């Protein structure tokens, strides 16, 4: 029997890496793996530019819930050249500081780069930095009939762009809405750091709409459709504001506001005071049963076409309001159907699109508040060209005012 002689290289092994070259790796006496290092030693390494050590510290602090410290160590990892940690840093920063602060950070980070790779360009689209993004734009357009109403979609991130595409697809698949003479222009992409839409759950979404003034003044549409931010969707003076997660049912509801439909649930006191004491004839709301004959005449309906139903719209104004349908409608519950009567009323409103207030009229009002008379006239001209009577009247008044010699 041959006895195995212990090699003088006991405690080592070797790997044949290439002809004539042997690489030796220690089994004993090596420095411990990073994850086994004492914390202070790990921190010292990270401070000295050891990226992997910084990542370990970042993930450890993140698990501990110390997000500011975790962000600091992720930044150290990026500074050390580990650019694949950018995604993790952004996700944590958004959780800690919000979407807009994260977009601003990413914009600053990319400005320091000599070039932007594909992964960074994709992140730029996620955070609405479109001048770095390379993703295609989506849009839907109705070309089989003339447009009584044209919407200009606006997005501030890739999530908003995807949701807009989905909503437009669902619109085209809806047998009622797709038959309306309503068209969508190609989406307008605004940098999130410019549009600055809010991300506050349970609060109305607000954006810096003034940055859209050049597009509104250029015309070519009558309503803005902004799909950006998170919070409560709303409609205000020609601007449909949807969240990036808004459903098609929410879109239907907010779109109906363009055509003058009123919520059939309790309005806020301020809105109720304005709407419920107005002499406007709304498609879906009567605030006084003595208005019935006038309502029927205005909408060219017969008494048997409607079924009066009490609704809560005007409760905060001390007024009992009535809807002209007995069933639950989509103006009371987003998930409910559009009653056939309401669809016919939509068609009637769109038969006179010049009576729908265009967004240019609202922007003219804002320009007047700022005493920006150049844009006031430019925007009012756009509203008047769409046939809006109030705009035409105001321009006539302005022309009649004598000017100084």
Short mmCIF file of C-alpha atoms in Angstrom, two decimals:
data_model
loop_
_atom_site.label_atom_id
_atom_site.label_comp_id
_atom_site.label_asym_id
_atom_site.label_seq_id
_atom_site.Cartn_x
_atom_site.Cartn_y
_atom_site.Cartn_z
CA UNK A 1 0.00 0.00 0.00
CA UNK A 2 1.27 3.48 -0.96
CA UNK A 3 1.09 6.02 1.75
CA UNK A 4 -0.03 9.49 0.67
CA UNK A 5 2.66 11.99 1.48
CA UNK A 6 1.46 15.27 2.81
CA UNK A 7 2.30 17.99 0.32
CA UNK A 8 4.47 20.85 1.43
CA UNK A 9 1.66 23.00 -0.01
CA UNK A 10 -0.77 21.62 2.57
CA UNK A 11 -3.48 24.16 3.29
CA UNK A 12 -3.51 25.46 -0.30
CA UNK A 13 -5.00 24.36 -3.58
CA UNK A 14 -4.13 25.48 -7.06
CA UNK A 15 -6.11 26.13 -10.20
CA UNK A 16 -4.75 25.76 -13.67
CA UNK A 17 -5.76 29.05 -15.26
CA UNK A 18 -3.66 28.95 -18.41
CA UNK A 19 -0.75 26.90 -19.70
CA UNK A 20 2.22 27.37 -17.45
CA UNK A 21 0.35 29.62 -14.95
CA UNK A 22 -0.79 28.50 -11.51
CA UNK A 23 -2.99 30.65 -9.30
CA UNK A 24 -2.98 29.87 -5.57
CA UNK A 25 -5.85 30.73 -3.24
CA UNK A 26 -5.64 30.55 0.50
CA UNK A 27 -7.91 28.37 2.55
CA UNK A 28 -6.67 29.70 5.87
CA UNK A 29 -5.57 33.15 6.94
CA UNK A 30 -7.55 35.16 4.32
CA UNK A 31 -9.48 38.33 5.21
CA UNK A 32 -13.10 37.45 6.18
CA UNK A 33 -15.86 38.01 3.59
CA UNK A 34 -17.39 41.48 3.68
CA UNK A 35 -20.59 40.36 5.34
CA UNK A 36 -18.59 38.97 8.26
CA UNK A 37 -16.54 42.10 8.88
CA UNK A 38 -17.17 44.15 12.02
CA UNK A 39 -19.46 47.07 11.20
CA UNK A 40 -16.87 49.76 11.81
CA UNK A 41 -14.42 48.04 9.50
CA UNK A 42 -17.16 47.75 6.85
CA UNK A 43 -17.95 51.44 7.21
CA UNK A 44 -14.28 52.34 6.89
CA UNK A 45 -14.06 50.37 3.65
CA UNK A 46 -17.21 52.03 2.28
CA UNK A 47 -15.86 55.47 3.15
CA UNK A 48 -12.66 54.60 1.31
CA UNK A 49 -14.60 53.88 -1.89
CA UNK A 50 -15.33 50.16 -1.57
CA UNK A 51 -18.64 49.97 -3.43
CA UNK A 52 -19.66 46.48 -2.33
CA UNK A 53 -19.21 47.45 1.31
CA UNK A 54 -21.42 50.50 0.76
CA UNK A 55 -24.13 48.33 -0.80
CA UNK A 56 -24.07 45.95 2.17
CA UNK A 57 -24.46 48.88 4.56
CA UNK A 58 -27.24 50.40 2.44
CA UNK A 59 -29.28 47.21 2.42
CA UNK A 60 -28.70 46.68 6.14
CA UNK A 61 -29.87 50.22 6.97
CA UNK A 62 -32.86 49.80 4.68
CA UNK A 63 -33.91 46.63 6.52
CA UNK A 64 -33.55 48.52 9.79
CA UNK A 65 -35.79 51.31 8.50
CA UNK A 66 -33.04 53.94 8.66
CA UNK A 67 -33.77 55.29 5.17
CA UNK A 68 -31.62 58.45 5.26
CA UNK A 69 -28.58 56.37 6.18
CA UNK A 70 -29.46 53.78 3.54
CA UNK A 71 -29.68 56.51 0.89
CA UNK A 72 -26.31 57.82 1.97
CA UNK A 73 -24.66 54.41 1.52
CA UNK A 74 -26.38 53.80 -1.82
CA UNK A 75 -24.93 57.12 -2.93
CA UNK A 76 -21.48 55.98 -1.81
CA UNK A 77 -21.93 52.84 -3.92
CA UNK A 78 -22.85 54.95 -6.96
CA UNK A 79 -19.87 57.21 -6.36
CA UNK A 80 -17.70 54.09 -6.33
CA UNK A 81 -18.98 53.18 -9.79
CA UNK A 82 -21.71 50.65 -8.99
CA UNK A 83 -24.27 52.27 -11.32
CA UNK A 84 -26.53 49.20 -11.16
CA UNK A 85 -27.55 50.39 -7.66
CA UNK A 86 -29.24 53.50 -9.10
CA UNK A 87 -32.59 51.71 -9.39
CA UNK A 88 -32.52 50.67 -5.72
CA UNK A 89 -31.56 54.18 -4.64
CA UNK A 90 -34.41 55.73 -6.64
CA UNK A 91 -36.99 53.29 -5.29
CA UNK A 92 -35.96 54.05 -1.73
CA UNK A 93 -35.76 57.80 -2.32
CA UNK A 94 -39.28 57.83 -3.78
CA UNK A 95 -40.52 55.96 -0.71
CA UNK A 96 -38.75 58.44 1.55
CA UNK A 97 -39.07 61.78 -0.28
CA UNK A 98 -41.73 61.31 -2.95
CA UNK A 99 -41.87 61.16 -6.74
CA UNK A 100 -40.94 64.75 -7.61
CA UNK A 101 -37.94 64.88 -5.26
CA UNK A 102 -36.72 61.62 -6.80
CA UNK A 103 -37.20 62.97 -10.33
CA UNK A 104 -35.18 66.06 -9.39
CA UNK A 105 -32.42 63.88 -7.95
CA UNK A 106 -32.30 61.73 -11.09
CA UNK A 107 -32.23 64.80 -13.33
CA UNK A 108 -29.23 66.15 -11.41
CA UNK A 109 -27.54 62.72 -11.50
CA UNK A 110 -27.96 62.40 -15.27
CA UNK A 111 -26.69 65.92 -15.84
CA UNK A 112 -23.38 64.82 -14.33
CA UNK A 113 -23.09 61.93 -16.81
CA UNK A 114 -21.20 62.27 -20.06
CA UNK A 115 -23.67 59.84 -21.62
CA UNK A 116 -26.84 58.03 -20.61
CA UNK A 117 -27.11 54.27 -21.10
CA UNK A 118 -30.28 52.36 -21.99
CA UNK A 119 -31.10 51.45 -18.39
CA UNK A 120 -30.74 55.08 -17.29
CA UNK A 121 -32.87 56.27 -20.21
CA UNK A 122 -35.58 53.85 -19.13
CA UNK A 123 -35.43 55.20 -15.58
CA UNK A 124 -35.61 58.73 -16.98
CA UNK A 125 -38.90 57.84 -18.69
CA UNK A 126 -40.20 56.36 -15.43
CA UNK A 127 -39.57 59.69 -13.73
CA UNK A 128 -40.73 61.90 -16.58
CA UNK A 129 -37.37 63.23 -17.77
CA UNK A 130 -38.32 62.94 -21.40
CA UNK A 131 -35.25 64.62 -22.89
CA UNK A 132 -33.27 61.57 -21.73
CA UNK A 133 -35.94 58.96 -22.57
CA UNK A 134 -36.10 56.97 -25.77
CA UNK A 135 -39.44 55.19 -25.46
CA UNK A 136 -42.07 55.66 -28.22
CA UNK A 137 -45.17 57.80 -27.79
CA UNK A 138 -48.63 56.28 -27.96
CA UNK A 139 -51.74 58.01 -29.14
CA UNK A 140 -55.19 57.29 -30.47
CA UNK A 141 -57.07 59.34 -33.00
CA UNK A 142 -60.57 59.08 -34.41
CA UNK A 143 -60.51 59.74 -38.14
CA UNK A 144 -63.85 58.28 -39.21
CA UNK A 145 -65.79 61.43 -38.39
CA UNK A 146 -65.29 65.12 -37.74
CA UNK A 147 -64.42 66.11 -34.20
CA UNK A 148 -66.90 68.18 -32.23
CA UNK A 149 -64.54 68.00 -29.26
CA UNK A 150 -60.78 67.50 -29.34
CA UNK A 151 -58.73 66.57 -26.29
CA UNK A 152 -55.01 67.17 -25.85
CA UNK A 153 -53.57 64.44 -23.62
CA UNK A 154 -50.64 65.38 -21.36
CA UNK A 155 -48.42 62.98 -19.40
CA UNK A 156 -45.46 63.46 -17.07
CA UNK A 157 -44.12 59.92 -16.77
CA UNK A 158 -44.02 56.56 -18.52
CA UNK A 159 -46.69 55.27 -16.11
CA UNK A 160 -49.01 58.07 -17.21
CA UNK A 161 -48.29 57.35 -20.87
CA UNK A 162 -49.12 53.66 -20.42
CA UNK A 163 -52.34 54.49 -18.55
CA UNK A 164 -53.37 56.98 -21.22
CA UNK A 165 -52.91 54.33 -23.90
CA UNK A 166 -55.06 51.90 -21.90
CA UNK A 167 -57.82 54.49 -21.37
CA UNK A 168 -57.89 55.33 -25.07
CA UNK A 169 -58.13 51.64 -25.96
CA UNK A 170 -61.04 51.22 -23.54
CA UNK A 171 -62.70 54.30 -24.99
CA UNK A 172 -62.53 52.81 -28.48
CA UNK A 173 -63.99 49.55 -27.16
CA UNK A 174 -66.92 51.30 -25.47
CA UNK A 175 -69.94 51.17 -27.79
CA UNK A 176 -71.40 54.44 -26.49
CA UNK A 177 -68.38 56.69 -26.07
CA UNK A 178 -66.56 55.53 -29.20
CA UNK A 179 -69.50 56.68 -31.29
CA UNK A 180 -69.27 60.26 -29.99
CA UNK A 181 -67.52 62.85 -32.19
CA UNK A 182 -64.60 63.14 -29.76
CA UNK A 183 -60.95 62.98 -30.84
CA UNK A 184 -57.61 62.65 -29.07
CA UNK A 185 -54.43 64.33 -30.24
CA UNK A 186 -51.00 62.68 -29.79
CA UNK A 187 -49.87 62.85 -26.19
CA UNK A 188 -47.87 65.84 -25.03
CA UNK A 189 -44.98 64.85 -22.79
CA UNK A 190 -44.00 67.29 -20.07
CA UNK A 191 -41.03 66.85 -17.77
CA UNK A 192 -42.27 65.97 -14.32
CA UNK A 193 -39.96 68.60 -12.83
CA UNK A 194 -41.84 71.23 -14.88
CA UNK A 195 -45.45 70.02 -14.61
CA UNK A 196 -44.97 69.04 -10.94
CA UNK A 197 -48.23 67.14 -10.44
CA UNK A 198 -48.93 66.17 -6.85
CA UNK A 199 -48.85 62.67 -5.36
CA UNK A 200 -51.10 62.94 -2.30
CA UNK A 201 -53.59 60.13 -1.69
CA UNK A 202 -57.07 61.41 -0.92
CA UNK A 203 -56.35 64.96 -2.15
CA UNK A 204 -57.24 66.57 -5.47
CA UNK A 205 -54.35 66.32 -7.89
CA UNK A 206 -52.79 69.71 -8.58
CA UNK A 207 -50.23 70.54 -11.28
CA UNK A 208 -48.37 73.61 -12.53
CA UNK A 209 -50.80 74.07 -15.41
CA UNK A 210 -49.26 77.40 -16.43
CA UNK A 211 -46.37 75.56 -18.10
CA UNK A 212 -48.92 74.37 -20.67
CA UNK A 213 -49.89 77.92 -21.68
CA UNK A 214 -47.83 77.93 -24.94
CA UNK A 215 -49.56 74.73 -26.08
CA UNK A 216 -53.01 76.02 -25.08
CA UNK A 217 -52.36 79.31 -26.89
CA UNK A 218 -51.37 77.44 -30.04
CA UNK A 219 -54.85 75.89 -30.14
CA UNK A 220 -55.99 72.89 -32.11
CA UNK A 221 -57.98 71.45 -29.20
CA UNK A 222 -60.59 72.57 -26.71
CA UNK A 223 -59.83 70.48 -23.59
CA UNK A 224 -56.74 69.23 -21.77
CA UNK A 225 -56.59 65.62 -20.56
CA UNK A 226 -53.80 65.41 -17.98
CA UNK A 227 -52.86 61.89 -16.83
CA UNK A 228 -50.27 62.53 -14.16
CA UNK A 229 -49.72 62.33 -10.42
CA UNK A 230 -51.78 60.49 -7.84
CA UNK A 231 -54.75 61.51 -5.75
CA UNK A 232 -58.35 62.44 -6.55
CA UNK A 233 -59.25 62.97 -10.21
CA UNK A 234 -61.14 66.14 -11.04
CA UNK A 235 -62.36 68.49 -13.77
CA UNK A 236 -61.80 72.21 -13.69
CA UNK A 237 -62.39 74.78 -16.45
CA UNK A 238 -61.36 72.71 -19.44
CA UNK A 239 -58.81 70.50 -17.67
CA UNK A 240 -59.61 66.84 -17.02
CA UNK A 241 -57.11 65.75 -14.38
CA UNK A 242 -56.69 62.00 -13.94
CA UNK A 243 -54.30 60.05 -11.75
CA UNK A 244 -51.79 57.68 -13.32
CA UNK A 245 -53.89 54.89 -11.78
CA UNK A 246 -57.35 56.25 -12.72
CA UNK A 247 -59.75 53.65 -14.08
CA UNK A 248 -61.77 53.96 -17.25
CA UNK A 249 -64.88 54.43 -15.10
CA UNK A 250 -63.29 57.47 -13.45
CA UNK A 251 -62.34 58.81 -16.88
CA UNK A 252 -65.95 58.45 -18.11
CA UNK A 253 -67.21 60.34 -15.08
CA UNK A 254 -64.73 63.21 -15.40
CA UNK A 255 -65.28 63.44 -19.16
CA UNK A 256 -69.00 63.92 -18.58
CA UNK A 257 -68.19 67.06 -16.56
CA UNK A 258 -66.88 68.63 -19.79
CA UNK A 259 -70.41 68.28 -21.18
CA UNK A 260 -71.99 69.90 -18.14
CA UNK A 261 -73.00 66.81 -16.14
CA UNK A 262 -72.99 67.32 -12.36
CA UNK A 263 -72.10 64.87 -9.59
CA UNK A 264 -75.19 63.18 -8.18
CA UNK A 265 -73.57 62.70 -4.79
CA UNK A 266 -73.20 65.50 -2.25
CA UNK A 267 -71.17 68.42 -3.61
CA UNK A 268 -68.93 70.48 -1.36
CA UNK A 269 -70.61 73.52 0.19
CA UNK A 270 -68.68 75.92 -2.05
CA UNK A 271 -69.53 74.07 -5.26
CA UNK A 272 -73.12 73.44 -4.19
CA UNK A 273 -73.69 77.13 -3.45
CA UNK A 274 -72.43 78.02 -6.94
CA UNK A 275 -74.07 75.25 -8.96
CA UNK A 276 -77.35 74.64 -7.17
CA UNK A 277 -78.45 78.26 -7.16
CA UNK A 278 -77.51 78.82 -10.77
CA UNK A 279 -80.05 79.20 -13.54
CA UNK A 280 -77.97 76.97 -15.83
CA UNK A 281 -79.87 74.04 -17.31
CA UNK A 282 -77.71 71.03 -16.62
CA UNK A 283 -78.17 67.75 -18.54
CA UNK A 284 -78.63 65.59 -15.43
CA UNK A 285 -79.76 67.90 -12.65
CA UNK A 286 -82.86 69.89 -11.76
CA UNK A 287 -82.65 72.05 -8.66
CA UNK A 288 -86.30 73.07 -8.73
CA UNK A 289 -89.21 71.03 -10.02
CA UNK A 290 -90.71 74.23 -11.42
CA UNK A 291 -87.84 74.08 -13.93
CA UNK A 292 -89.25 70.90 -15.43
CA UNK A 293 -91.02 72.45 -18.43
CA UNK A 294 -88.02 74.61 -19.23
CA UNK A 295 -85.72 71.57 -18.89
CA UNK A 296 -87.86 69.48 -21.25
CA UNK A 297 -88.04 72.30 -23.77
CA UNK A 298 -84.30 72.97 -23.66
CA UNK A 299 -83.33 69.34 -24.24
CA UNK A 300 -86.25 68.63 -26.58
CA UNK A 301 -87.61 65.83 -24.39
CA UNK A 302 -91.08 64.61 -23.51
CA UNK A 303 -92.38 64.10 -19.99
CA UNK A 304 -92.38 60.34 -20.44
CA UNK A 305 -88.64 60.44 -21.33
CA UNK A 306 -87.65 61.19 -17.74
CA UNK A 307 -88.21 59.78 -14.26
CA UNK A 308 -87.48 62.27 -11.49
CA UNK A 309 -85.22 60.87 -8.75
CA UNK A 310 -84.08 62.81 -5.64
CA UNK A 311 -80.27 63.02 -5.41
CA UNK A 312 -77.89 64.44 -2.80
CA UNK A 313 -76.01 66.87 -5.07
CA UNK A 314 -77.28 70.07 -3.47
CA UNK A 315 -77.71 68.99 0.14
CA UNK A 316 -74.95 71.35 1.32
CA UNK A 317 -76.78 74.26 -0.27
CA UNK A 318 -80.09 73.38 1.38
CA UNK A 319 -81.66 72.51 -1.98
CA UNK A 320 -83.35 69.27 -3.00
CA UNK A 321 -82.00 68.30 -6.41
CA UNK A 322 -83.43 65.76 -8.82
CA UNK A 323 -81.91 63.60 -11.54
CA UNK A 324 -83.99 62.74 -14.63
CA UNK A 325 -83.39 58.97 -14.35
CA UNK A 326 -84.60 56.53 -11.71
CA UNK A 327 -81.62 54.17 -11.90
CA UNK A 328 -78.18 54.63 -10.36
CA UNK A 329 -76.02 56.46 -12.89
CA UNK A 330 -72.29 56.83 -13.46
CA UNK A 331 -72.54 60.39 -12.12
CA UNK A 332 -73.44 58.97 -8.71
CA UNK A 333 -71.29 55.83 -8.75
CA UNK A 334 -68.34 55.51 -11.13
CA UNK A 335 -69.02 51.83 -11.70
CA UNK A 336 -72.65 52.34 -12.77
CA UNK A 337 -73.68 52.41 -16.42
CA UNK A 338 -74.33 55.46 -18.56
CA UNK A 339 -78.15 55.59 -18.78
CA UNK A 340 -79.48 55.74 -22.31
CA UNK A 341 -81.03 59.13 -21.62
CA UNK A 342 -77.66 60.52 -20.50
CA UNK A 343 -76.00 59.19 -23.65
CA UNK A 344 -78.61 60.97 -25.76
CA UNK A 345 -78.00 64.14 -23.76
CA UNK A 346 -74.26 63.80 -24.41
CA UNK A 347 -75.00 63.69 -28.12
CA UNK A 348 -77.19 66.78 -27.83
CA UNK A 349 -74.44 68.73 -26.05
CA UNK A 350 -71.87 67.72 -28.65
CA UNK A 351 -74.23 68.84 -31.42
CA UNK A 352 -73.46 72.40 -30.23
CA UNK A 353 -69.76 72.22 -29.32
CA UNK A 354 -69.39 75.99 -29.46
CA UNK A 355 -71.29 76.19 -26.16
CA UNK A 356 -68.70 74.02 -24.35
CA UNK A 357 -66.20 76.25 -22.58
CA UNK A 358 -62.76 75.74 -24.15
CA UNK A 359 -59.68 75.60 -21.96
CA UNK A 360 -58.30 78.65 -23.80
CA UNK A 361 -61.01 80.76 -22.16
CA UNK A 362 -59.80 79.68 -18.71
CA UNK A 363 -56.18 80.44 -19.56
CA UNK A 364 -57.26 83.86 -20.85
CA UNK A 365 -58.86 84.47 -17.46
CA UNK A 366 -55.56 83.54 -15.76
CA UNK A 367 -53.66 85.87 -18.11
CA UNK A 368 -56.02 88.69 -17.23
CA UNK A 369 -55.36 88.13 -13.52
CA UNK A 370 -51.66 88.60 -14.26
CA UNK A 371 -52.43 91.61 -16.49
CA UNK A 372 -50.77 89.74 -19.34
CA UNK A 373 -52.84 91.37 -22.05
CA UNK A 374 -50.86 89.92 -24.94
CA UNK A 375 -51.70 86.34 -23.94
CA UNK A 376 -55.21 87.36 -22.85
CA UNK A 377 -56.03 88.42 -26.41
CA UNK A 378 -54.19 85.49 -27.98
CA UNK A 379 -56.04 82.97 -25.83
CA UNK A 380 -59.38 84.75 -26.09
CA UNK A 381 -59.00 84.76 -29.89
CA UNK A 382 -58.53 80.99 -29.78
CA UNK A 383 -61.66 80.57 -27.66
CA UNK A 384 -63.64 82.87 -29.96
CA UNK A 385 -62.53 80.95 -33.07
CA UNK A 386 -64.14 77.88 -31.51
CA UNK A 387 -67.40 79.82 -31.38
CA UNK A 388 -67.57 80.25 -27.62
CA UNK A 389 -70.09 83.10 -27.14
CA UNK A 390 -68.58 84.56 -23.96
CA UNK A 391 -65.17 84.89 -25.64
CA UNK A 392 -66.68 86.56 -28.69
CA UNK A 393 -68.59 88.97 -26.48
CA UNK A 394 -65.50 89.93 -24.44
CA UNK A 395 -63.45 90.55 -27.58
CA UNK A 396 -66.19 92.79 -28.95
CA UNK A 397 -66.21 94.71 -25.68
CA UNK A 398 -62.41 95.06 -25.76
CA UNK A 399 -62.54 96.35 -29.34
CA UNK A 400 -65.14 98.96 -28.37
CA UNK A 401 -62.99 100.43 -25.60
CA UNK A 402 -61.29 103.58 -26.96
CA UNK A 403 -57.52 103.64 -26.79
CA UNK A 404 -55.35 106.61 -25.95
CA UNK A 405 -54.05 108.59 -28.96
#
